[in-house]
Amino acid sequence: MCGIVGYIGKRVAIPILVDGLKKLEYRGYDSAGVAVIDQDKLLVSKSVGKLVALEEELGENYSQSCLGIGHTRWATHGRPSFVNAHPHIDCKQEFAVVHNGIIENYLEIKESLIEKGHQFVSETDTEVLAHLVEEFYDGNLEEAVRKVIGTIRGSYAMVVLSLKDPDKLVAARKDSPMVVGLGEGEFFVASDITAILSYTRKVYILDDGEMVVVTEDGVKITDFQGNPCSKEVYDVKWDAVAAEKGGYEHFMLKEIHEQPKALADTMMSRLKDDRVVLEEVALTPEQLAQINKVYIVACGTAWHAGLVGKTLIERWAHLPVEVDIASEFRYRSPLIDEHTLVVVISQSGETADTLAALREAKNRGAHVFAVTNVVGSTVSREAHDVIFTWAGPEIAVASTKAYITQLEGMVLLGLYLAQIKGTLPQDKITEIITALKKIPEQAKAVLAQESLIKELAQSFVNVEDAFFIGRSLDWAVAMEGALKLKEISYIHAEAYAAGELKHGTLALVTEQTPIIALATQRDVFDKTVSNVKEVKARDARVIGLTYQGNTSLAKSVDHVIYIPETIDELAPLLAVIPLQLLSYYASVARGCDVDKPRNLAKSVTVE
Ligand code: AGP
């Protein structure tokens, strides 16, 4: 949520800042700005809208300064506007601040600063930071920032630039990610590694409660009290190309096509001799024997992956599972203790609610297992055990390859728990693993139907509402299909357990309402077909989805999308792909901004 980048070195800062912001635009894109120190002036340029507007504003004759900060915003406090765009500055225009997060006590601080004569121009919480630095500055920027930290409450990754100290950047982190990139005689600060990947793969990952002073000579990291912190340099494995579009029109389409590889990468090295081997996991059989309940906690798409995980873990490992939305979890005093296993799922590993749920679970004594895509993310560092999904950087706001690898993470975890608990016979484990190994190739076969799905998507141009139905695991996938469609095409879409439609929602079904009916779960196939007939009787247009070779569904629907045969528990890994493509092409046909849908941001690092 919002993106930050800062640069100090020998190169001209502005192109580096803009390039970094481009990589971060997926985190927020309602306005953007940069600030640099140019001789004896603090120069700030901002614009409303996407980054291209800032580029136009900067033109070609931009400052040649080698020190600066930049920000791309996703509005929390104050609507998207020029004055609310970052960087924010103080009254004397000596300090500029970029900030991600929320300053909870900004109103009281603002009032007291106004009483002292400070003049505010924006509606943001961030602006108090610039005025506080101004208030506290006494010749030492680091000390001033430390005093600011002592005054504010909330979450922040912030970077401060000072006209009075034109040789340094000071940054601090609490509950919002921040990394420091180490180049040759140049340094970067950023909210996200992707912003600086083209320049360096060596980073320090700041922990909560740490601040950093970056000069051309080096990096000094301390805690908020000023005690030095020793940190290891982290070598980023992702390459810069992985975060580029690589010839695709949109990141989302590229990421959809990367799924076979992501699936193969995530399972590779974890399947040995028909067993799931999670060498990274510390949970012992003795500890697992004490576990009597599992909670899966996540947000959005990751929560949908959790819904599939529930069925797999219950079915295979015979443990009762509850799936919770992270933003609800900690506010309802969940009944967890040291006998509970809490599984958090998060692509970014930085989602504020998921992180808060993780901490709540740890506080209550639970063992926390994370499934995440970002090595070094806060979730990965705070959980007791981690299964990394090897999807590579996911840039499009709409999650695709991360979701599919989260599903795979659920399969691996379900099997792993079943192995330890001895709840599945080896021949069943072998059958599942054999089927799982085929999934990457089968995913390619689903992708080969892209043109058919593109054609089907054209009929969604003027659609206002759509329903996704399915039973059992198909229902969980239907939820993901509905979310994909609404977030990028702005079509109102809902998912229903197929048997539930007749309890009210059927009243909304007309011939204008496309229904996407998933029918991959063999044990409930006939029942799903009955539900399809109910909507057909109301003249709805139905797109069905089932296994190749199943000819019966075609008799009840208008179009059928086929996926290769697999075992029912693995069907979500294939069934979701046509739904992603359908949403993608519906979005394109409706002229929407696929990768950066309105009002959304990739990582939601505020509550
Ligand atoms: C999915 O398309 C969304 N962008 C969103 O629901 C996302 O899955 C959610 O915000 C959770 O993010 P995380 O996986 O990074 O925690």
XYZ file of C-alpha atoms and ligand atoms in Angstrom:
623
model
C 0.000 0.000 0.000
C 1.795 3.092 -1.241
C 5.355 2.736 -2.461
C 8.517 4.425 -1.276
C 11.890 4.749 -2.918
C 14.944 6.812 -2.017
C 18.363 7.199 -3.623
C 21.761 8.548 -2.656
C 24.833 8.120 -4.837
C 26.597 9.536 -7.859
C 23.877 9.109 -10.449
C 21.057 11.530 -11.162
C 18.340 10.583 -8.704
C 15.122 11.423 -10.540
C 15.231 8.744 -13.264
C 16.115 6.155 -10.611
C 13.269 7.311 -8.376
C 10.771 7.293 -11.242
C 11.954 3.884 -12.385
C 11.575 2.563 -8.841
C 8.124 4.108 -8.520
C 7.082 2.429 -11.764
C 7.927 -0.907 -10.197
C 5.970 0.089 -7.106
C 2.977 1.541 -8.854
C 1.085 -1.682 -8.193
C 1.170 -0.772 -4.500
C -0.827 2.408 -5.032
C -1.415 4.679 -7.926
C -3.652 7.633 -7.202
C -0.869 10.193 -7.062
C 2.908 10.310 -6.984
C 5.756 12.663 -6.202
C 9.483 13.086 -5.772
C 11.698 15.449 -3.782
C 15.382 16.143 -4.342
C 17.966 18.441 -2.844
C 19.261 20.697 -5.594
C 22.078 22.947 -4.392
C 20.363 25.049 -1.735
C 16.792 24.147 -2.528
C 14.379 21.371 -1.715
C 12.546 20.686 -4.971
C 9.250 18.816 -4.876
C 7.264 17.629 -7.897
C 3.911 15.903 -7.573
C 0.991 14.934 -9.716
C -2.389 13.290 -9.379
C -3.111 10.036 -11.182
C -0.781 7.419 -12.538
C 2.964 7.821 -12.700
C 2.934 8.922 -16.282
C 1.460 12.230 -15.070
C 4.475 12.725 -12.806
C 6.805 11.948 -15.676
C 5.071 14.618 -17.753
C 5.301 17.054 -14.877
C 9.047 16.413 -14.529
C 9.635 16.767 -18.261
C 13.143 16.403 -19.612
C 14.860 19.225 -17.787
C 14.657 17.748 -14.358
C 17.116 18.366 -11.546
C 20.468 16.596 -11.783
C 20.581 16.062 -8.016
C 21.960 12.733 -6.806
C 19.845 12.578 -3.641
C 16.091 12.183 -3.467
C 12.955 10.378 -2.345
C 9.794 9.335 -4.168
C 6.341 8.001 -3.376
C 3.347 6.518 -5.114
C 0.183 6.821 -3.083
C -2.910 4.771 -2.267
C -5.121 7.163 -0.342
C -5.998 6.413 3.271
C -6.244 9.821 4.955
C -7.377 12.446 2.470
C -8.632 11.892 -1.042
C -6.306 11.561 -4.015
C -5.251 15.134 -4.812
C -2.199 17.264 -5.502
C -1.901 18.555 -1.935
C -2.350 15.116 -0.436
C 0.314 13.534 -2.657
C 3.689 12.824 -1.034
C 6.391 14.008 -0.385
C 5.090 16.309 2.349
C 7.124 19.246 3.510
C 7.388 21.509 6.549
C 6.610 25.237 6.752
C 10.115 26.380 5.820
C 10.458 23.843 3.021
C 13.544 22.303 4.561
C 12.347 18.759 5.179
C 10.500 16.348 2.920
C 8.900 13.120 4.089
C 7.428 10.097 2.335
C 5.452 7.660 4.425
C 3.534 4.396 4.183
C 1.178 3.445 6.985
C -1.104 5.396 9.277
C -0.221 7.868 12.032
C -3.059 7.167 14.444
C -2.619 10.231 16.675
C -2.058 12.689 13.840
C -5.094 14.823 14.677
C -3.946 15.663 18.185
C -0.387 16.259 16.933
C -1.697 18.449 14.141
C -3.728 20.559 16.566
C -0.779 21.109 18.854
C 1.484 21.983 15.912
C -1.090 24.438 14.583
C -1.145 26.083 18.019
C 2.607 26.483 17.688
C 2.133 28.241 14.351
C 2.664 25.435 11.837
C 0.642 25.707 8.681
C -0.790 22.594 7.111
C -1.839 22.269 3.506
C -3.047 18.680 3.218
C -5.627 16.396 4.796
C -3.077 13.652 5.322
C -1.731 12.128 8.483
C 1.745 12.145 6.927
C 2.137 15.890 6.867
C 2.533 15.968 10.662
C 5.799 14.061 10.218
C 7.393 16.858 8.184
C 6.267 19.490 10.698
C 7.408 17.372 13.629
C 10.895 17.026 12.103
C 10.939 20.793 11.671
C 9.895 21.226 15.288
C 12.484 18.811 16.702
C 15.413 19.547 14.394
C 18.376 20.839 16.306
C 21.229 20.230 13.895
C 20.904 16.411 13.917
C 18.390 14.845 11.542
C 18.682 11.386 13.044
C 17.870 12.728 16.520
C 14.955 14.746 15.169
C 13.491 11.625 13.518
C 14.003 9.710 16.752
C 11.989 12.330 18.609
C 9.278 12.141 15.955
C 9.099 8.396 16.510
C 8.700 9.010 20.224
C 5.720 11.243 19.517
C 3.725 9.290 16.975
C 1.545 6.188 17.248
C 0.665 3.921 14.361
C 2.436 2.201 11.541
C 5.088 3.632 9.313
C 7.847 3.197 6.848
C 9.145 6.724 6.373
C 12.062 8.402 4.710
C 13.163 11.942 5.507
C 15.182 14.245 3.304
C 16.667 17.437 4.725
C 17.990 20.558 3.082
C 20.136 21.060 6.163
C 21.760 17.643 5.794
C 22.120 17.350 2.024
C 24.220 14.216 2.297
C 21.874 11.719 3.894
C 18.537 9.978 4.049
C 17.019 8.921 7.358
C 14.412 6.156 7.334
C 12.471 4.256 9.981
C 10.200 1.271 10.078
C 7.341 0.103 12.270
C 4.715 -2.309 10.930
C 5.347 -1.382 7.315
C 8.094 -2.934 5.211
C 11.338 -1.182 4.311
C 14.591 -2.370 2.771
C 17.946 -0.729 2.156
C 19.644 -1.582 -1.145
C 23.435 -1.730 -1.248
C 25.100 -0.676 -4.499
C 28.646 0.327 -5.392
C 28.997 3.793 -3.873
C 25.243 4.230 -3.996
C 22.368 3.227 -1.746
C 18.631 2.869 -2.013
C 15.761 2.689 0.393
C 12.475 1.178 -0.690
C 9.265 -0.225 0.635
C 9.605 -3.194 -1.676
C 12.572 -5.034 -3.146
C 11.172 -4.896 -6.698
C 11.741 -1.115 -6.767
C 15.501 -1.507 -6.655
C 16.062 -4.905 -8.270
C 17.460 -3.349 -11.447
C 20.225 -1.743 -9.399
C 21.132 -4.229 -6.699
C 20.224 -7.608 -5.271
C 21.949 -6.985 -1.964
C 19.672 -5.600 0.694
C 19.233 -5.134 4.388
C 15.693 -5.864 5.496
C 14.802 -3.490 8.308
C 12.945 -4.942 11.252
C 10.243 -3.189 13.183
C 11.727 -0.651 15.547
C 14.778 0.038 13.410
C 15.947 3.180 11.710
C 18.700 3.802 9.222
C 20.932 6.675 8.240
C 22.149 6.338 4.664
C 24.983 8.447 3.289
C 27.154 8.014 0.231
C 29.702 6.363 2.507
C 27.479 3.706 3.942
C 24.547 2.606 6.039
C 24.070 2.872 9.795
C 21.220 0.903 11.301
C 20.115 1.427 14.896
C 17.077 0.678 16.986
C 14.774 3.523 17.959
C 16.867 4.076 21.098
C 20.038 4.546 19.054
C 21.690 1.189 19.797
C 23.511 -0.193 16.741
C 21.875 -3.207 15.060
C 23.960 -5.748 13.223
C 22.252 -7.114 10.137
C 23.022 -9.689 7.533
C 23.050 -8.738 3.886
C 20.228 -10.567 2.153
C 20.893 -11.716 -1.409
C 17.689 -11.434 -3.432
C 17.180 -14.413 -5.730
C 14.446 -12.842 -7.895
C 15.859 -11.280 -11.010
C 14.851 -7.951 -12.457
C 13.434 -9.538 -15.616
C 10.903 -11.472 -13.562
C 9.374 -8.153 -12.586
C 9.041 -6.969 -16.219
C 6.141 -7.626 -18.594
C 8.276 -9.664 -20.985
C 6.253 -8.965 -24.109
C 2.820 -9.477 -22.544
C 0.321 -6.645 -22.662
C -0.329 -6.913 -18.942
C 1.426 -8.363 -15.927
C -1.708 -10.335 -15.111
C -1.614 -12.233 -18.399
C 2.099 -12.869 -18.016
C 1.553 -14.142 -14.492
C -1.323 -16.398 -15.588
C 1.037 -17.936 -18.133
C 3.784 -18.350 -15.554
C 1.594 -20.687 -13.512
C 2.857 -24.021 -14.855
C 6.393 -22.989 -13.918
C 5.320 -21.588 -10.547
C 3.522 -24.860 -9.791
C 6.546 -26.929 -10.783
C 8.951 -24.721 -8.823
C 6.800 -24.855 -5.689
C 6.519 -28.652 -5.622
C 10.019 -29.427 -6.910
C 12.387 -30.466 -4.113
C 9.417 -31.073 -1.827
C 8.376 -34.393 -3.329
C 10.754 -37.265 -2.665
C 10.034 -40.981 -2.989
C 6.292 -40.376 -3.037
C 6.429 -38.384 0.180
C 6.131 -34.684 0.929
C 9.384 -33.507 2.452
C 9.333 -30.081 4.078
C 12.891 -29.760 5.269
C 12.273 -26.179 6.313
C 9.586 -27.151 8.830
C 10.454 -27.404 12.501
C 7.092 -28.697 13.761
C 7.863 -32.091 15.276
C 5.594 -35.153 15.276
C 5.413 -34.744 19.074
C 4.207 -31.159 18.710
C 1.729 -32.159 16.037
C 0.367 -34.897 18.257
C -0.662 -32.110 20.663
C -2.547 -30.167 17.961
C -6.299 -30.615 18.028
C -7.449 -27.790 15.806
C -6.253 -25.737 12.831
C -7.131 -22.164 11.947
C -6.310 -20.825 8.518
C -6.201 -17.030 8.460
C -5.758 -14.803 5.413
C -7.311 -12.042 3.300
C -8.897 -11.942 -0.141
C -7.526 -14.434 -2.608
C -5.266 -15.967 0.016
C -8.376 -16.601 2.130
C -9.902 -18.417 -0.827
C -6.834 -20.653 -0.942
C -7.438 -21.288 2.758
C -10.973 -22.483 2.030
C -9.522 -25.195 -0.194
C -6.934 -25.933 2.495
C -9.708 -26.582 5.021
C -11.179 -29.420 2.991
C -7.783 -30.937 2.239
C -6.529 -30.877 5.823
C -9.818 -32.152 7.225
C -10.062 -34.876 4.608
C -6.449 -36.005 4.688
C -5.105 -35.157 8.152
C -8.392 -35.528 10.065
C -7.933 -32.268 11.925
C -10.839 -29.828 12.290
C -10.100 -26.589 10.446
C -11.653 -23.128 10.708
C -10.911 -20.555 8.031
C -10.959 -16.961 9.161
C -10.719 -13.626 7.428
C -7.706 -11.979 9.046
C -9.442 -8.644 9.628
C -12.104 -10.432 11.705
C -9.947 -12.993 13.439
C -8.466 -11.077 16.307
C -11.575 -9.078 17.079
C -13.625 -12.114 17.974
C -11.317 -13.592 20.589
C -10.669 -16.848 18.739
C -10.442 -19.948 20.884
C -6.807 -20.755 20.307
C -4.087 -22.019 22.568
C -0.929 -24.079 22.418
C -2.915 -26.978 20.951
C -3.859 -24.935 17.897
C -1.989 -24.767 14.633
C -2.549 -21.432 12.918
C -1.780 -21.270 9.212
C -1.468 -17.777 7.742
C -1.427 -17.358 3.980
C -0.135 -14.202 2.355
C 1.461 -13.558 -1.033
C 3.198 -10.391 0.113
C 3.793 -11.480 3.683
C 3.030 -7.887 4.664
C -0.778 -7.683 4.789
C -1.460 -5.776 8.002
C -4.454 -7.838 9.112
C -2.757 -11.147 8.404
C 0.300 -10.022 10.291
C -1.816 -8.897 13.236
C -3.579 -12.263 13.218
C -0.222 -14.043 13.218
C 0.916 -12.018 16.227
C -2.371 -12.607 18.033
C -2.031 -16.352 17.436
C 1.545 -16.358 18.741
C 0.502 -14.381 21.804
C -2.083 -17.032 22.540
C 0.513 -19.759 22.328
C -0.363 -21.269 18.955
C 2.221 -22.695 16.574
C 2.124 -20.510 13.454
C 2.754 -21.823 10.002
C 3.049 -19.343 7.134
C 2.534 -19.875 3.437
C 4.021 -16.870 1.689
C 5.671 -15.827 -1.552
C 8.129 -13.246 -0.301
C 11.323 -14.367 1.345
C 12.299 -11.878 4.029
C 8.720 -10.622 4.424
C 7.523 -9.884 7.921
C 5.172 -12.863 7.937
C 8.001 -15.188 6.904
C 10.229 -13.853 9.639
C 7.668 -13.948 12.427
C 6.021 -17.327 11.791
C 7.418 -20.437 13.476
C 7.419 -22.359 10.202
C 7.235 -21.227 6.586
C 6.372 -22.871 3.304
C 7.513 -20.505 0.564
C 5.524 -20.482 -2.642
C 7.998 -20.109 -5.474
C 5.829 -18.015 -7.760
C 8.371 -15.202 -8.254
C 7.378 -11.554 -8.039
C 3.666 -10.986 -8.597
C 3.032 -7.473 -9.846
C -0.593 -7.398 -11.070
C -2.984 -6.413 -8.314
C -5.154 -9.405 -9.184
C -3.428 -12.410 -7.719
C -3.100 -15.428 -10.015
C 0.177 -17.321 -9.823
C 0.455 -16.617 -6.113
C -3.033 -18.073 -5.554
C -2.316 -21.228 -7.505
C 0.876 -21.815 -5.544
C -0.973 -21.102 -2.297
C -3.385 -23.878 -3.315
C -0.375 -26.073 -3.905
C 0.953 -25.040 -0.501
C -2.327 -26.297 0.971
C -1.923 -29.609 -0.854
C 1.634 -29.988 0.434
C 0.665 -29.024 3.964
C -2.382 -31.315 3.976
C -0.296 -34.265 2.825
C 2.533 -33.431 5.193
C 0.216 -33.337 8.204
C -1.453 -36.547 7.051
C 1.944 -38.248 6.744
C 2.975 -37.268 10.247
C -0.376 -38.216 11.718
C -0.546 -41.412 9.692
C -4.066 -40.661 8.529
C -3.534 -41.577 4.868
C -2.257 -44.924 3.611
C 0.876 -44.731 1.455
C -0.949 -45.869 -1.687
C -3.326 -42.902 -1.354
C -0.381 -40.525 -0.797
C 1.313 -42.006 -3.878
C -1.861 -41.532 -5.914
C -2.127 -37.860 -4.891
C 1.558 -37.133 -5.495
C 1.453 -38.847 -8.889
C -1.508 -36.660 -9.842
C 0.166 -33.562 -8.420
C 3.280 -34.078 -10.542
C 1.105 -33.954 -13.664
C -0.506 -30.651 -12.739
C 2.072 -28.249 -14.313
C 1.712 -29.928 -17.733
C -2.053 -30.070 -17.348
C -2.076 -26.371 -16.480
C -0.347 -25.749 -19.825
C -3.143 -27.677 -21.533
C -5.731 -25.433 -19.856
C -3.825 -22.337 -20.986
C -3.937 -23.672 -24.532
C -7.689 -22.979 -24.490
C -7.061 -19.263 -24.121
C -8.664 -18.261 -27.421
C -11.908 -20.080 -26.601
C -12.108 -18.327 -23.238
C -11.246 -14.994 -24.817
C -14.210 -15.458 -27.123
C -16.534 -16.314 -24.231
C -15.333 -13.213 -22.389
C -16.518 -10.921 -25.197
C -20.105 -11.566 -24.110
C -19.294 -10.002 -20.719
C -18.835 -6.512 -22.155
C -22.273 -5.301 -21.097
C -22.897 -7.668 -18.239
C -23.804 -6.109 -14.889
C -24.039 -9.151 -12.639
C -22.602 -12.635 -12.783
C -22.818 -15.631 -10.478
C -20.302 -18.380 -9.905
C -21.685 -21.585 -8.466
C -20.239 -24.873 -7.344
C -20.283 -27.353 -4.509
C -17.539 -28.452 -2.146
C -14.112 -27.421 -3.491
C -15.773 -25.966 -6.579
C -17.517 -23.453 -4.316
C -14.165 -22.281 -2.940
C -12.822 -21.848 -6.480
C -16.057 -20.094 -7.480
C -15.318 -17.474 -4.806
C -11.934 -16.817 -6.345
C -13.471 -16.628 -9.818
C -16.020 -14.062 -8.622
C -13.376 -11.958 -6.870
C -11.173 -11.941 -9.980
C -14.053 -10.829 -12.179
C -15.222 -8.031 -9.921
C -11.812 -6.630 -9.041
C -10.580 -6.175 -12.585
C -13.707 -5.860 -14.742
C -15.963 -4.088 -12.194
C -18.779 -6.532 -12.970
C -20.749 -7.339 -9.850
C -20.001 -11.011 -9.264
C -20.927 -13.357 -6.438
C -20.142 -16.945 -5.655
C -22.698 -19.291 -4.179
C -22.710 -22.811 -2.949
C -24.799 -24.198 -5.792
C -27.402 -25.669 -3.466
C -27.896 -22.337 -1.728
C -29.123 -20.346 -4.738
C -32.712 -21.374 -4.299
C -32.751 -19.933 -0.784
C -32.994 -16.404 -2.122
C -30.441 -15.527 -4.744
C -32.284 -17.311 -7.523
C -34.612 -14.293 -7.508
C -31.797 -12.293 -9.117
C -31.235 -14.699 -11.968
C -32.519 -13.569 -15.365
C -31.514 -14.163 -18.965
C -29.080 -11.262 -18.549
C -27.177 -13.063 -15.795
C -24.320 -15.295 -16.838
C -23.740 -18.208 -14.486
C -20.403 -19.915 -14.320
C -21.019 -23.397 -12.973
C -18.070 -25.426 -11.740
C -18.649 -29.158 -11.752
C -15.392 -30.949 -11.046
C -16.258 -32.646 -7.784
C -17.428 -36.101 -8.749
C -19.264 -36.909 -5.508
C -21.605 -33.935 -5.958
C -21.633 -33.732 -9.755
C -25.264 -34.800 -10.194
C -26.416 -32.395 -7.523
C -24.531 -29.531 -9.193
C -26.167 -30.403 -12.517
C -29.588 -30.189 -10.809
C -28.686 -26.683 -9.641
C -27.565 -25.783 -13.162
C -30.976 -26.877 -14.409
C -32.633 -24.582 -11.875
C -30.837 -21.555 -13.307
C -31.349 -22.696 -16.890
C -35.063 -22.831 -16.139
C -34.792 -19.088 -15.366
C -33.227 -18.521 -18.815
C -29.747 -17.775 -17.496
C -26.808 -18.334 -19.827
C -24.591 -20.949 -18.226
C -20.908 -21.609 -18.793
C -20.026 -24.965 -17.287
C -16.610 -26.252 -16.281
C -15.797 -29.901 -15.869
C -13.310 -32.644 -16.758
C -12.505 -33.639 -20.301
C -14.455 -36.745 -21.139
C -17.481 -35.731 -19.109
C -20.037 -35.285 -21.845
C -23.105 -34.981 -19.656
C -22.635 -31.385 -18.485
C -22.769 -30.120 -22.078
C -26.426 -31.157 -22.259
C -27.404 -28.750 -19.481
C -25.311 -25.641 -20.246
C -24.652 -23.221 -23.098
C -20.867 -23.585 -23.208
C -18.434 -25.930 -21.512
C -14.815 -25.369 -20.578
C -12.937 -28.607 -20.068
C -9.962 -29.218 -17.819
C -7.774 -32.341 -17.878
C -8.794 -35.144 -15.560
C -7.221 -35.203 -12.140
C -8.254 -36.230 -8.649
C -10.976 -34.003 -7.216
C -8.779 -32.536 -4.473
C -6.398 -31.159 -7.112
C -9.091 -29.867 -9.481
C -8.944 -26.311 -8.029
C -5.380 -26.032 -9.390
C -6.729 -26.403 -12.920
C -10.268 -25.052 -12.604
C -9.165 -21.602 -11.537
C -7.119 -20.961 -14.690
C -10.072 -20.535 -17.092
C -11.723 -18.248 -14.532
C -8.599 -16.069 -14.409
C -8.514 -15.880 -18.204
C -12.232 -15.120 -18.357
C -11.808 -12.207 -15.952
C -8.728 -10.985 -17.757
C -10.377 -10.900 -21.164
C -13.623 -9.477 -19.774
C -11.576 -6.681 -18.232
C -9.729 -6.020 -21.483
C -13.000 -6.085 -23.467
C -14.530 -3.550 -21.084
C -11.502 -1.263 -21.381
C -10.524 -1.528 -17.715
C -7.046 -1.078 -16.320
C -6.255 -4.753 -15.798
C -3.107 -4.491 -13.720
C -4.141 -1.509 -11.659
C -7.859 -1.716 -10.956
C -9.455 1.348 -9.440
C -9.325 1.843 -5.667
C -7.127 -1.200 -5.058
C -3.523 -1.773 -4.095
C -1.412 -4.896 -4.218
C -0.283 -5.083 -0.614
C -2.695 -3.878 1.994
C -0.336 -2.802 4.733
C -2.896 -0.786 6.675
C -5.835 -2.138 8.670
C -6.420 -10.675 -5.000
O -6.549 -10.601 -6.353
C -6.267 -9.440 -4.270
N -5.410 -8.528 -4.847
C -6.266 -9.519 -2.759
O -7.450 -10.135 -2.376
C -5.073 -10.215 -2.035
O -5.119 -11.578 -2.248
C -5.159 -9.876 -0.537
O -5.019 -8.497 -0.373
C -4.147 -10.608 0.299
O -2.846 -10.240 -0.029
P -1.615 -11.070 0.497
O -1.731 -12.432 -0.091
O -0.421 -10.331 0.007
O -1.708 -11.115 1.991
